[in-house]
Amino acid sequence: MPPGFFSIFDKIQYCYTSECIEKVVNEYLYSLIKERENSTEMRLFDDEDSITEKEFFNYYKFSETLVEKAIENDIDLSVVINDLEGKLGKTHPIVVLLKQFLIEE
């Protein structure tokens, strides 16, 4: 798992296994719950214009794992998507992938 001082989505860039991605998903879901309780701003992502193939793959794995965890834990995926849209923007790859997964269900 990447160092704790990275933002949640910066950590995705340093993951090389599915287990690492799953830990990042768990950290995000935990932060989502805590954020709702504490109602504080959380910085998740540093904007960059281009992403590498590895980053896109990790975003895909993150999105896929997030959908699985949301289904397992009966979390409304639209709540997660709305939260991420606010934090990352509507065109971030994770948001786009989650919307695509939602359409396919």
PDB file of N, CA and C in Angstrom:
ATOM      1  N   MET A   1       0.853  -1.174   0.000  1.00  0.00           N
ATOM      2  CA  MET A   1       0.000   0.000   0.000  1.00  0.00           C
ATOM      3  C   MET A   1       0.897   1.235   0.000  1.00  0.00           C
ATOM      4  N   PRO A   2       0.610   2.203  -0.853  1.00  0.00           N
ATOM      5  CA  PRO A   2       1.396   3.438  -0.915  1.00  0.00           C
ATOM      6  C   PRO A   2       1.335   4.211   0.402  1.00  0.00           C
ATOM      7  N   PRO A   3       2.290   5.109   0.614  1.00  0.00           N
ATOM      8  CA  PRO A   3       2.326   5.887   1.864  1.00  0.00           C
ATOM      9  C   PRO A   3       1.030   6.643   2.130  1.00  0.00           C
ATOM     10  N   GLY A   4       0.746   6.856   3.411  1.00  0.00           N
ATOM     11  CA  GLY A   4      -0.493   7.478   3.836  1.00  0.00           C
ATOM     12  C   GLY A   4      -0.628   8.940   3.498  1.00  0.00           C
ATOM     13  N   PHE A   5       0.466   9.625   3.201  1.00  0.00           N
ATOM     14  CA  PHE A   5       0.365  11.061   2.936  1.00  0.00           C
ATOM     15  C   PHE A   5      -0.107  11.371   1.523  1.00  0.00           C
ATOM     16  N   PHE A   6      -0.208  10.380   0.651  1.00  0.00           N
ATOM     17  CA  PHE A   6      -0.765  10.592  -0.683  1.00  0.00           C
ATOM     18  C   PHE A   6      -2.278  10.719  -0.568  1.00  0.00           C
ATOM     19  N   SER A   7      -2.882  11.467  -1.508  1.00  0.00           N
ATOM     20  CA  SER A   7      -4.338  11.499  -1.543  1.00  0.00           C
ATOM     21  C   SER A   7      -4.824  10.118  -1.978  1.00  0.00           C
ATOM     22  N   ILE A   8      -6.090   9.857  -1.735  1.00  0.00           N
ATOM     23  CA  ILE A   8      -6.629   8.534  -2.038  1.00  0.00           C
ATOM     24  C   ILE A   8      -6.386   8.158  -3.495  1.00  0.00           C
ATOM     25  N   PHE A   9      -6.640   9.076  -4.410  1.00  0.00           N
ATOM     26  CA  PHE A   9      -6.511   8.723  -5.816  1.00  0.00           C
ATOM     27  C   PHE A   9      -5.079   8.798  -6.319  1.00  0.00           C
ATOM     28  N   ASP A  10      -4.198   9.480  -5.602  1.00  0.00           N
ATOM     29  CA  ASP A  10      -2.774   9.400  -5.935  1.00  0.00           C
ATOM     30  C   ASP A  10      -2.252   8.002  -5.644  1.00  0.00           C
ATOM     31  N   LYS A  11      -2.801   7.369  -4.629  1.00  0.00           N
ATOM     32  CA  LYS A  11      -2.362   6.021  -4.256  1.00  0.00           C
ATOM     33  C   LYS A  11      -2.620   5.015  -5.377  1.00  0.00           C
ATOM     34  N   ILE A  12      -3.658   5.243  -6.163  1.00  0.00           N
ATOM     35  CA  ILE A  12      -3.987   4.322  -7.257  1.00  0.00           C
ATOM     36  C   ILE A  12      -2.814   4.184  -8.215  1.00  0.00           C
ATOM     37  N   GLN A  13      -2.099   5.263  -8.456  1.00  0.00           N
ATOM     38  CA  GLN A  13      -0.977   5.250  -9.388  1.00  0.00           C
ATOM     39  C   GLN A  13       0.132   4.306  -8.936  1.00  0.00           C
ATOM     40  N   TYR A  14       0.209   4.033  -7.637  1.00  0.00           N
ATOM     41  CA  TYR A  14       1.289   3.223  -7.093  1.00  0.00           C
ATOM     42  C   TYR A  14       0.870   1.793  -6.795  1.00  0.00           C
ATOM     43  N   CYS A  15      -0.334   1.412  -7.163  1.00  0.00           N
ATOM     44  CA  CYS A  15      -0.810   0.050  -6.944  1.00  0.00           C
ATOM     45  C   CYS A  15      -0.367  -0.858  -8.087  1.00  0.00           C
ATOM     46  N   TYR A  16       0.062  -2.047  -7.706  1.00  0.00           N
ATOM     47  CA  TYR A  16       0.465  -3.040  -8.696  1.00  0.00           C
ATOM     48  C   TYR A  16      -0.321  -4.339  -8.557  1.00  0.00           C
ATOM     49  N   THR A  17      -1.220  -4.394  -7.579  1.00  0.00           N
ATOM     50  CA  THR A  17      -2.015  -5.602  -7.370  1.00  0.00           C
ATOM     51  C   THR A  17      -3.478  -5.238  -7.139  1.00  0.00           C
ATOM     52  N   SER A  18      -4.330  -6.213  -7.343  1.00  0.00           N
ATOM     53  CA  SER A  18      -5.758  -6.019  -7.077  1.00  0.00           C
ATOM     54  C   SER A  18      -6.013  -5.778  -5.592  1.00  0.00           C
ATOM     55  N   GLU A  19      -5.200  -6.406  -4.745  1.00  0.00           N
ATOM     56  CA  GLU A  19      -5.351  -6.217  -3.304  1.00  0.00           C
ATOM     57  C   GLU A  19      -5.095  -4.765  -2.915  1.00  0.00           C
ATOM     58  N   CYS A  20      -4.104  -4.150  -3.538  1.00  0.00           N
ATOM     59  CA  CYS A  20      -3.796  -2.746  -3.277  1.00  0.00           C
ATOM     60  C   CYS A  20      -4.976  -1.868  -3.697  1.00  0.00           C
ATOM     61  N   ILE A  21      -5.521  -2.128  -4.882  1.00  0.00           N
ATOM     62  CA  ILE A  21      -6.678  -1.370  -5.365  1.00  0.00           C
ATOM     63  C   ILE A  21      -7.845  -1.535  -4.392  1.00  0.00           C
ATOM     64  N   GLU A  22      -8.056  -2.760  -3.916  1.00  0.00           N
ATOM     65  CA  GLU A  22      -9.157  -3.009  -2.983  1.00  0.00           C
ATOM     66  C   GLU A  22      -8.971  -2.217  -1.688  1.00  0.00           C
ATOM     67  N   LYS A  23      -7.738  -2.112  -1.213  1.00  0.00           N
ATOM     68  CA  LYS A  23      -7.476  -1.323  -0.005  1.00  0.00           C
ATOM     69  C   LYS A  23      -7.788   0.155  -0.239  1.00  0.00           C
ATOM     70  N   VAL A  24      -7.470   0.651  -1.433  1.00  0.00           N
ATOM     71  CA  VAL A  24      -7.772   2.044  -1.754  1.00  0.00           C
ATOM     72  C   VAL A  24      -9.289   2.248  -1.814  1.00  0.00           C
ATOM     73  N   VAL A  25     -10.010   1.290  -2.391  1.00  0.00           N
ATOM     74  CA  VAL A  25     -11.479   1.356  -2.428  1.00  0.00           C
ATOM     75  C   VAL A  25     -12.029   1.387  -1.002  1.00  0.00           C
ATOM     76  N   ASN A  26     -11.515   0.506  -0.155  1.00  0.00           N
ATOM     77  CA  ASN A  26     -11.969   0.482   1.237  1.00  0.00           C
ATOM     78  C   ASN A  26     -11.694   1.809   1.929  1.00  0.00           C
ATOM     79  N   GLU A  27     -10.527   2.377   1.667  1.00  0.00           N
ATOM     80  CA  GLU A  27     -10.189   3.674   2.254  1.00  0.00           C
ATOM     81  C   GLU A  27     -11.151   4.758   1.759  1.00  0.00           C
ATOM     82  N   TYR A  28     -11.472   4.724   0.458  1.00  0.00           N
ATOM     83  CA  TYR A  28     -12.417   5.706  -0.083  1.00  0.00           C
ATOM     84  C   TYR A  28     -13.791   5.562   0.574  1.00  0.00           C
ATOM     85  N   LEU A  29     -14.304   4.323   0.633  1.00  0.00           N
ATOM     86  CA  LEU A  29     -15.629   4.110   1.219  1.00  0.00           C
ATOM     87  C   LEU A  29     -15.654   4.543   2.686  1.00  0.00           C
ATOM     88  N   TYR A  30     -14.594   4.243   3.415  1.00  0.00           N
ATOM     89  CA  TYR A  30     -14.503   4.678   4.808  1.00  0.00           C
ATOM     90  C   TYR A  30     -14.519   6.203   4.886  1.00  0.00           C
ATOM     91  N   SER A  31     -13.755   6.849   3.998  1.00  0.00           N
ATOM     92  CA  SER A  31     -13.709   8.316   4.016  1.00  0.00           C
ATOM     93  C   SER A  31     -15.063   8.911   3.626  1.00  0.00           C
ATOM     94  N   LEU A  32     -15.786   8.243   2.722  1.00  0.00           N
ATOM     95  CA  LEU A  32     -17.118   8.706   2.320  1.00  0.00           C
ATOM     96  C   LEU A  32     -18.068   8.685   3.517  1.00  0.00           C
ATOM     97  N   ILE A  33     -18.011   7.612   4.284  1.00  0.00           N
ATOM     98  CA  ILE A  33     -18.856   7.496   5.471  1.00  0.00           C
ATOM     99  C   ILE A  33     -18.452   8.541   6.505  1.00  0.00           C
ATOM    100  N   LYS A  34     -17.163   8.656   6.757  1.00  0.00           N
ATOM    101  CA  LYS A  34     -16.677   9.630   7.737  1.00  0.00           C
ATOM    102  C   LYS A  34     -16.993  11.051   7.295  1.00  0.00           C
ATOM    103  N   GLU A  35     -16.871  11.314   5.999  1.00  0.00           N
ATOM    104  CA  GLU A  35     -17.149  12.657   5.484  1.00  0.00           C
ATOM    105  C   GLU A  35     -18.599  13.025   5.724  1.00  0.00           C
ATOM    106  N   ARG A  36     -19.482  12.088   5.524  1.00  0.00           N
ATOM    107  CA  ARG A  36     -20.904  12.353   5.754  1.00  0.00           C
ATOM    108  C   ARG A  36     -21.140  12.661   7.236  1.00  0.00           C
ATOM    109  N   GLU A  37     -20.398  11.966   8.102  1.00  0.00           N
ATOM    110  CA  GLU A  37     -20.549  12.196   9.538  1.00  0.00           C
ATOM    111  C   GLU A  37     -19.956  13.543   9.945  1.00  0.00           C
ATOM    112  N   ASN A  38     -18.784  13.862   9.398  1.00  0.00           N
ATOM    113  CA  ASN A  38     -18.068  15.076   9.800  1.00  0.00           C
ATOM    114  C   ASN A  38     -18.341  16.265   8.901  1.00  0.00           C
ATOM    115  N   SER A  39     -18.831  16.000   7.690  1.00  0.00           N
ATOM    116  CA  SER A  39     -19.132  17.038   6.711  1.00  0.00           C
ATOM    117  C   SER A  39     -17.965  17.991   6.480  1.00  0.00           C
ATOM    118  N   THR A  40     -16.800  17.419   6.166  1.00  0.00           N
ATOM    119  CA  THR A  40     -15.621  18.228   5.861  1.00  0.00           C
ATOM    120  C   THR A  40     -15.179  17.966   4.438  1.00  0.00           C
ATOM    121  N   GLU A  41     -14.444  18.908   3.878  1.00  0.00           N
ATOM    122  CA  GLU A  41     -13.913  18.742   2.530  1.00  0.00           C
ATOM    123  C   GLU A  41     -12.735  17.777   2.551  1.00  0.00           C
ATOM    124  N   MET A  42     -12.602  16.992   1.475  1.00  0.00           N
ATOM    125  CA  MET A  42     -11.514  16.051   1.365  1.00  0.00           C
ATOM    126  C   MET A  42     -10.940  16.156  -0.038  1.00  0.00           C
ATOM    127  N   ARG A  43      -9.669  16.326  -0.147  1.00  0.00           N
ATOM    128  CA  ARG A  43      -9.030  16.423  -1.456  1.00  0.00           C
ATOM    129  C   ARG A  43      -8.626  15.030  -1.906  1.00  0.00           C
ATOM    130  N   LEU A  44      -9.200  14.591  -3.019  1.00  0.00           N
ATOM    131  CA  LEU A  44      -8.951  13.236  -3.483  1.00  0.00           C
ATOM    132  C   LEU A  44      -7.974  13.151  -4.639  1.00  0.00           C
ATOM    133  N   PHE A  45      -7.904  14.172  -5.455  1.00  0.00           N
ATOM    134  CA  PHE A  45      -7.229  14.009  -6.736  1.00  0.00           C
ATOM    135  C   PHE A  45      -6.560  15.306  -7.150  1.00  0.00           C
ATOM    136  N   ASP A  46      -5.331  15.198  -7.630  1.00  0.00           N
ATOM    137  CA  ASP A  46      -4.654  16.338  -8.237  1.00  0.00           C
ATOM    138  C   ASP A  46      -4.934  16.294  -9.729  1.00  0.00           C
ATOM    139  N   ASP A  47      -5.520  17.362 -10.259  1.00  0.00           N
ATOM    140  CA  ASP A  47      -5.855  17.383 -11.680  1.00  0.00           C
ATOM    141  C   ASP A  47      -4.609  17.300 -12.549  1.00  0.00           C
ATOM    142  N   GLU A  48      -4.667  16.425 -13.532  1.00  0.00           N
ATOM    143  CA  GLU A  48      -3.638  16.321 -14.553  1.00  0.00           C
ATOM    144  C   GLU A  48      -4.358  16.146 -15.876  1.00  0.00           C
ATOM    145  N   ASP A  49      -3.788  16.714 -16.921  1.00  0.00           N
ATOM    146  CA  ASP A  49      -4.441  16.639 -18.222  1.00  0.00           C
ATOM    147  C   ASP A  49      -4.359  15.254 -18.846  1.00  0.00           C
ATOM    148  N   SER A  50      -3.262  14.550 -18.625  1.00  0.00           N
ATOM    149  CA  SER A  50      -3.119  13.248 -19.262  1.00  0.00           C
ATOM    150  C   SER A  50      -2.851  12.184 -18.207  1.00  0.00           C
ATOM    151  N   ILE A  51      -3.299  10.973 -18.517  1.00  0.00           N
ATOM    152  CA  ILE A  51      -3.045   9.864 -17.616  1.00  0.00           C
ATOM    153  C   ILE A  51      -2.341   8.767 -18.392  1.00  0.00           C
ATOM    154  N   THR A  52      -1.572   7.963 -17.680  1.00  0.00           N
ATOM    155  CA  THR A  52      -0.856   6.869 -18.320  1.00  0.00           C
ATOM    156  C   THR A  52      -1.786   5.667 -18.458  1.00  0.00           C
ATOM    157  N   GLU A  53      -1.333   4.706 -19.230  1.00  0.00           N
ATOM    158  CA  GLU A  53      -2.106   3.480 -19.414  1.00  0.00           C
ATOM    159  C   GLU A  53      -2.280   2.759 -18.076  1.00  0.00           C
ATOM    160  N   LYS A  54      -1.219   2.735 -17.275  1.00  0.00           N
ATOM    161  CA  LYS A  54      -1.274   2.097 -15.960  1.00  0.00           C
ATOM    162  C   LYS A  54      -2.280   2.806 -15.062  1.00  0.00           C
ATOM    163  N   GLU A  55      -2.281   4.134 -15.068  1.00  0.00           N
ATOM    164  CA  GLU A  55      -3.236   4.884 -14.254  1.00  0.00           C
ATOM    165  C   GLU A  55      -4.667   4.568 -14.687  1.00  0.00           C
ATOM    166  N   PHE A  56      -4.897   4.523 -16.008  1.00  0.00           N
ATOM    167  CA  PHE A  56      -6.240   4.217 -16.491  1.00  0.00           C
ATOM    168  C   PHE A  56      -6.655   2.814 -16.064  1.00  0.00           C
ATOM    169  N   PHE A  57      -5.736   1.859 -16.179  1.00  0.00           N
ATOM    170  CA  PHE A  57      -6.037   0.491 -15.745  1.00  0.00           C
ATOM    171  C   PHE A  57      -6.383   0.481 -14.260  1.00  0.00           C
ATOM    172  N   ASN A  58      -5.619   1.207 -13.454  1.00  0.00           N
ATOM    173  CA  ASN A  58      -5.895   1.257 -12.022  1.00  0.00           C
ATOM    174  C   ASN A  58      -7.217   1.957 -11.724  1.00  0.00           C
ATOM    175  N   TYR A  59      -7.551   2.998 -12.492  1.00  0.00           N
ATOM    176  CA  TYR A  59      -8.850   3.650 -12.338  1.00  0.00           C
ATOM    177  C   TYR A  59      -9.967   2.661 -12.663  1.00  0.00           C
ATOM    178  N   TYR A  60      -9.750   1.855 -13.701  1.00  0.00           N
ATOM    179  CA  TYR A  60     -10.735   0.846 -14.078  1.00  0.00           C
ATOM    180  C   TYR A  60     -10.907  -0.169 -12.953  1.00  0.00           C
ATOM    181  N   LYS A  61      -9.785  -0.681 -12.438  1.00  0.00           N
ATOM    182  CA  LYS A  61      -9.836  -1.658 -11.350  1.00  0.00           C
ATOM    183  C   LYS A  61     -10.490  -1.049 -10.106  1.00  0.00           C
ATOM    184  N   PHE A  62     -10.163   0.216  -9.817  1.00  0.00           N
ATOM    185  CA  PHE A  62     -10.770   0.904  -8.680  1.00  0.00           C
ATOM    186  C   PHE A  62     -12.282   0.973  -8.874  1.00  0.00           C
ATOM    187  N   SER A  63     -12.715   1.376 -10.056  1.00  0.00           N
ATOM    188  CA  SER A  63     -14.148   1.502 -10.347  1.00  0.00           C
ATOM    189  C   SER A  63     -14.844   0.154 -10.237  1.00  0.00           C
ATOM    190  N   GLU A  64     -14.227  -0.871 -10.808  1.00  0.00           N
ATOM    191  CA  GLU A  64     -14.794  -2.214 -10.778  1.00  0.00           C
ATOM    192  C   GLU A  64     -14.925  -2.715  -9.336  1.00  0.00           C
ATOM    193  N   THR A  65     -13.873  -2.538  -8.552  1.00  0.00           N
ATOM    194  CA  THR A  65     -13.895  -2.976  -7.157  1.00  0.00           C
ATOM    195  C   THR A  65     -14.896  -2.169  -6.347  1.00  0.00           C
ATOM    196  N   LEU A  66     -14.981  -0.873  -6.629  1.00  0.00           N
ATOM    197  CA  LEU A  66     -15.934  -0.011  -5.933  1.00  0.00           C
ATOM    198  C   LEU A  66     -17.369  -0.458  -6.204  1.00  0.00           C
ATOM    199  N   VAL A  67     -17.673  -0.806  -7.438  1.00  0.00           N
ATOM    200  CA  VAL A  67     -19.014  -1.304  -7.784  1.00  0.00           C
ATOM    201  C   VAL A  67     -19.299  -2.602  -7.025  1.00  0.00           C
ATOM    202  N   GLU A  68     -18.322  -3.512  -7.009  1.00  0.00           N
ATOM    203  CA  GLU A  68     -18.508  -4.781  -6.298  1.00  0.00           C
ATOM    204  C   GLU A  68     -18.777  -4.542  -4.815  1.00  0.00           C
ATOM    205  N   LYS A  69     -17.972  -3.674  -4.194  1.00  0.00           N
ATOM    206  CA  LYS A  69     -18.139  -3.375  -2.762  1.00  0.00           C
ATOM    207  C   LYS A  69     -19.481  -2.687  -2.503  1.00  0.00           C
ATOM    208  N   ALA A  70     -19.879  -1.798  -3.390  1.00  0.00           N
ATOM    209  CA  ALA A  70     -21.154  -1.100  -3.222  1.00  0.00           C
ATOM    210  C   ALA A  70     -22.312  -2.091  -3.273  1.00  0.00           C
ATOM    211  N   ILE A  71     -22.247  -3.032  -4.204  1.00  0.00           N
ATOM    212  CA  ILE A  71     -23.299  -4.046  -4.317  1.00  0.00           C
ATOM    213  C   ILE A  71     -23.300  -4.952  -3.089  1.00  0.00           C
ATOM    214  N   GLU A  72     -22.103  -5.407  -2.670  1.00  0.00           N
ATOM    215  CA  GLU A  72     -21.992  -6.279  -1.498  1.00  0.00           C
ATOM    216  C   GLU A  72     -22.558  -5.625  -0.241  1.00  0.00           C
ATOM    217  N   ASN A  73     -22.352  -4.325  -0.111  1.00  0.00           N
ATOM    218  CA  ASN A  73     -22.731  -3.608   1.110  1.00  0.00           C
ATOM    219  C   ASN A  73     -24.008  -2.798   0.955  1.00  0.00           C
ATOM    220  N   ASP A  74     -24.732  -3.039  -0.140  1.00  0.00           N
ATOM    221  CA  ASP A  74     -26.011  -2.372  -0.395  1.00  0.00           C
ATOM    222  C   ASP A  74     -25.887  -0.845  -0.325  1.00  0.00           C
ATOM    223  N   ILE A  75     -24.851  -0.321  -0.993  1.00  0.00           N
ATOM    224  CA  ILE A  75     -24.622   1.123  -1.078  1.00  0.00           C
ATOM    225  C   ILE A  75     -25.161   1.600  -2.416  1.00  0.00           C
ATOM    226  N   ASP A  76     -25.950   2.654  -2.393  1.00  0.00           N
ATOM    227  CA  ASP A  76     -26.512   3.220  -3.615  1.00  0.00           C
ATOM    228  C   ASP A  76     -25.378   3.810  -4.453  1.00  0.00           C
ATOM    229  N   LEU A  77     -25.152   3.240  -5.617  1.00  0.00           N
ATOM    230  CA  LEU A  77     -24.050   3.668  -6.476  1.00  0.00           C
ATOM    231  C   LEU A  77     -24.215   5.108  -6.949  1.00  0.00           C
ATOM    232  N   SER A  78     -25.434   5.567  -7.072  1.00  0.00           N
ATOM    233  CA  SER A  78     -25.637   6.956  -7.502  1.00  0.00           C
ATOM    234  C   SER A  78     -25.124   7.940  -6.449  1.00  0.00           C
ATOM    235  N   VAL A  79     -25.175   7.572  -5.171  1.00  0.00           N
ATOM    236  CA  VAL A  79     -24.618   8.421  -4.106  1.00  0.00           C
ATOM    237  C   VAL A  79     -23.107   8.523  -4.272  1.00  0.00           C
ATOM    238  N   VAL A  80     -22.477   7.396  -4.555  1.00  0.00           N
ATOM    239  CA  VAL A  80     -21.026   7.365  -4.755  1.00  0.00           C
ATOM    240  C   VAL A  80     -20.652   8.193  -5.983  1.00  0.00           C
ATOM    241  N   ILE A  81     -21.396   8.019  -7.070  1.00  0.00           N
ATOM    242  CA  ILE A  81     -21.103   8.760  -8.302  1.00  0.00           C
ATOM    243  C   ILE A  81     -21.261  10.258  -8.075  1.00  0.00           C
ATOM    244  N   ASN A  82     -22.322  10.668  -7.410  1.00  0.00           N
ATOM    245  CA  ASN A  82     -22.520  12.097  -7.126  1.00  0.00           C
ATOM    246  C   ASN A  82     -21.393  12.655  -6.273  1.00  0.00           C
ATOM    247  N   ASP A  83     -20.956  11.888  -5.288  1.00  0.00           N
ATOM    248  CA  ASP A  83     -19.851  12.318  -4.434  1.00  0.00           C
ATOM    249  C   ASP A  83     -18.572  12.495  -5.252  1.00  0.00           C
ATOM    250  N   LEU A  84     -18.276  11.513  -6.092  1.00  0.00           N
ATOM    251  CA  LEU A  84     -17.051  11.579  -6.894  1.00  0.00           C
ATOM    252  C   LEU A  84     -17.122  12.664  -7.964  1.00  0.00           C
ATOM    253  N   GLU A  85     -18.293  12.904  -8.525  1.00  0.00           N
ATOM    254  CA  GLU A  85     -18.442  14.005  -9.486  1.00  0.00           C
ATOM    255  C   GLU A  85     -18.084  15.333  -8.837  1.00  0.00           C
ATOM    256  N   GLY A  86     -18.520  15.510  -7.610  1.00  0.00           N
ATOM    257  CA  GLY A  86     -18.218  16.742  -6.896  1.00  0.00           C
ATOM    258  C   GLY A  86     -16.743  16.896  -6.582  1.00  0.00           C
ATOM    259  N   LYS A  87     -16.066  15.790  -6.345  1.00  0.00           N
ATOM    260  CA  LYS A  87     -14.657  15.826  -5.958  1.00  0.00           C
ATOM    261  C   LYS A  87     -13.701  15.761  -7.140  1.00  0.00           C
ATOM    262  N   LEU A  88     -14.096  15.015  -8.168  1.00  0.00           N
ATOM    263  CA  LEU A  88     -13.184  14.770  -9.286  1.00  0.00           C
ATOM    264  C   LEU A  88     -13.597  15.462 -10.574  1.00  0.00           C
ATOM    265  N   GLY A  89     -14.872  15.783 -10.704  1.00  0.00           N
ATOM    266  CA  GLY A  89     -15.381  16.349 -11.948  1.00  0.00           C
ATOM    267  C   GLY A  89     -16.103  15.292 -12.761  1.00  0.00           C
ATOM    268  N   LYS A  90     -16.984  15.742 -13.631  1.00  0.00           N
ATOM    269  CA  LYS A  90     -17.824  14.822 -14.409  1.00  0.00           C
ATOM    270  C   LYS A  90     -17.061  14.037 -15.465  1.00  0.00           C
ATOM    271  N   THR A  91     -15.886  14.521 -15.863  1.00  0.00           N
ATOM    272  CA  THR A  91     -15.155  13.850 -16.940  1.00  0.00           C
ATOM    273  C   THR A  91     -13.981  13.015 -16.446  1.00  0.00           C
ATOM    274  N   HIS A  92     -13.814  12.904 -15.133  1.00  0.00           N
ATOM    275  CA  HIS A  92     -12.721  12.074 -14.615  1.00  0.00           C
ATOM    276  C   HIS A  92     -12.986  10.620 -15.005  1.00  0.00           C
ATOM    277  N   PRO A  93     -11.941   9.866 -15.366  1.00  0.00           N
ATOM    278  CA  PRO A  93     -12.133   8.476 -15.802  1.00  0.00           C
ATOM    279  C   PRO A  93     -12.911   7.611 -14.814  1.00  0.00           C
ATOM    280  N   ILE A  94     -12.696   7.790 -13.527  1.00  0.00           N
ATOM    281  CA  ILE A  94     -13.424   6.980 -12.547  1.00  0.00           C
ATOM    282  C   ILE A  94     -14.920   7.265 -12.621  1.00  0.00           C
ATOM    283  N   VAL A  95     -15.291   8.520 -12.724  1.00  0.00           N
ATOM    284  CA  VAL A  95     -16.706   8.900 -12.806  1.00  0.00           C
ATOM    285  C   VAL A  95     -17.326   8.344 -14.085  1.00  0.00           C
ATOM    286  N   VAL A  96     -16.635   8.485 -15.186  1.00  0.00           N
ATOM    287  CA  VAL A  96     -17.137   7.982 -16.472  1.00  0.00           C
ATOM    288  C   VAL A  96     -17.309   6.465 -16.415  1.00  0.00           C
ATOM    289  N   LEU A  97     -16.322   5.764 -15.865  1.00  0.00           N
ATOM    290  CA  LEU A  97     -16.405   4.307 -15.768  1.00  0.00           C
ATOM    291  C   LEU A  97     -17.553   3.870 -14.859  1.00  0.00           C
ATOM    292  N   LEU A  98     -17.717   4.541 -13.735  1.00  0.00           N
ATOM    293  CA  LEU A  98     -18.814   4.183 -12.828  1.00  0.00           C
ATOM    294  C   LEU A  98     -20.172   4.391 -13.486  1.00  0.00           C
ATOM    295  N   LYS A  99     -20.312   5.478 -14.229  1.00  0.00           N
ATOM    296  CA  LYS A  99     -21.572   5.718 -14.939  1.00  0.00           C
ATOM    297  C   LYS A  99     -21.816   4.623 -15.969  1.00  0.00           C
ATOM    298  N   GLN A 100     -20.767   4.191 -16.639  1.00  0.00           N
ATOM    299  CA  GLN A 100     -20.896   3.122 -17.628  1.00  0.00           C
ATOM    300  C   GLN A 100     -21.308   1.815 -16.949  1.00  0.00           C
ATOM    301  N   PHE A 101     -20.678   1.503 -15.815  1.00  0.00           N
ATOM    302  CA  PHE A 101     -21.054   0.303 -15.066  1.00  0.00           C
ATOM    303  C   PHE A 101     -22.518   0.371 -14.642  1.00  0.00           C
ATOM    304  N   LEU A 102     -22.970   1.548 -14.217  1.00  0.00           N
ATOM    305  CA  LEU A 102     -24.351   1.733 -13.776  1.00  0.00           C
ATOM    306  C   LEU A 102     -25.326   1.507 -14.932  1.00  0.00           C
ATOM    307  N   ILE A 103     -24.976   1.989 -16.121  1.00  0.00           N
ATOM    308  CA  ILE A 103     -25.815   1.798 -17.309  1.00  0.00           C
ATOM    309  C   ILE A 103     -25.909   0.319 -17.669  1.00  0.00           C
ATOM    310  N   GLU A 104     -24.791  -0.408 -17.529  1.00  0.00           N
ATOM    311  CA  GLU A 104     -24.745  -1.821 -17.908  1.00  0.00           C
ATOM    312  C   GLU A 104     -25.526  -2.720 -16.963  1.00  0.00           C
ATOM    313  N   GLU A 105     -25.774  -2.263 -15.730  1.00  0.00           N
ATOM    314  CA  GLU A 105     -26.490  -3.107 -14.761  1.00  0.00           C
ATOM    315  C   GLU A 105     -27.902  -3.293 -15.122  1.00  0.00           C
TER     316      GLU A 105
END
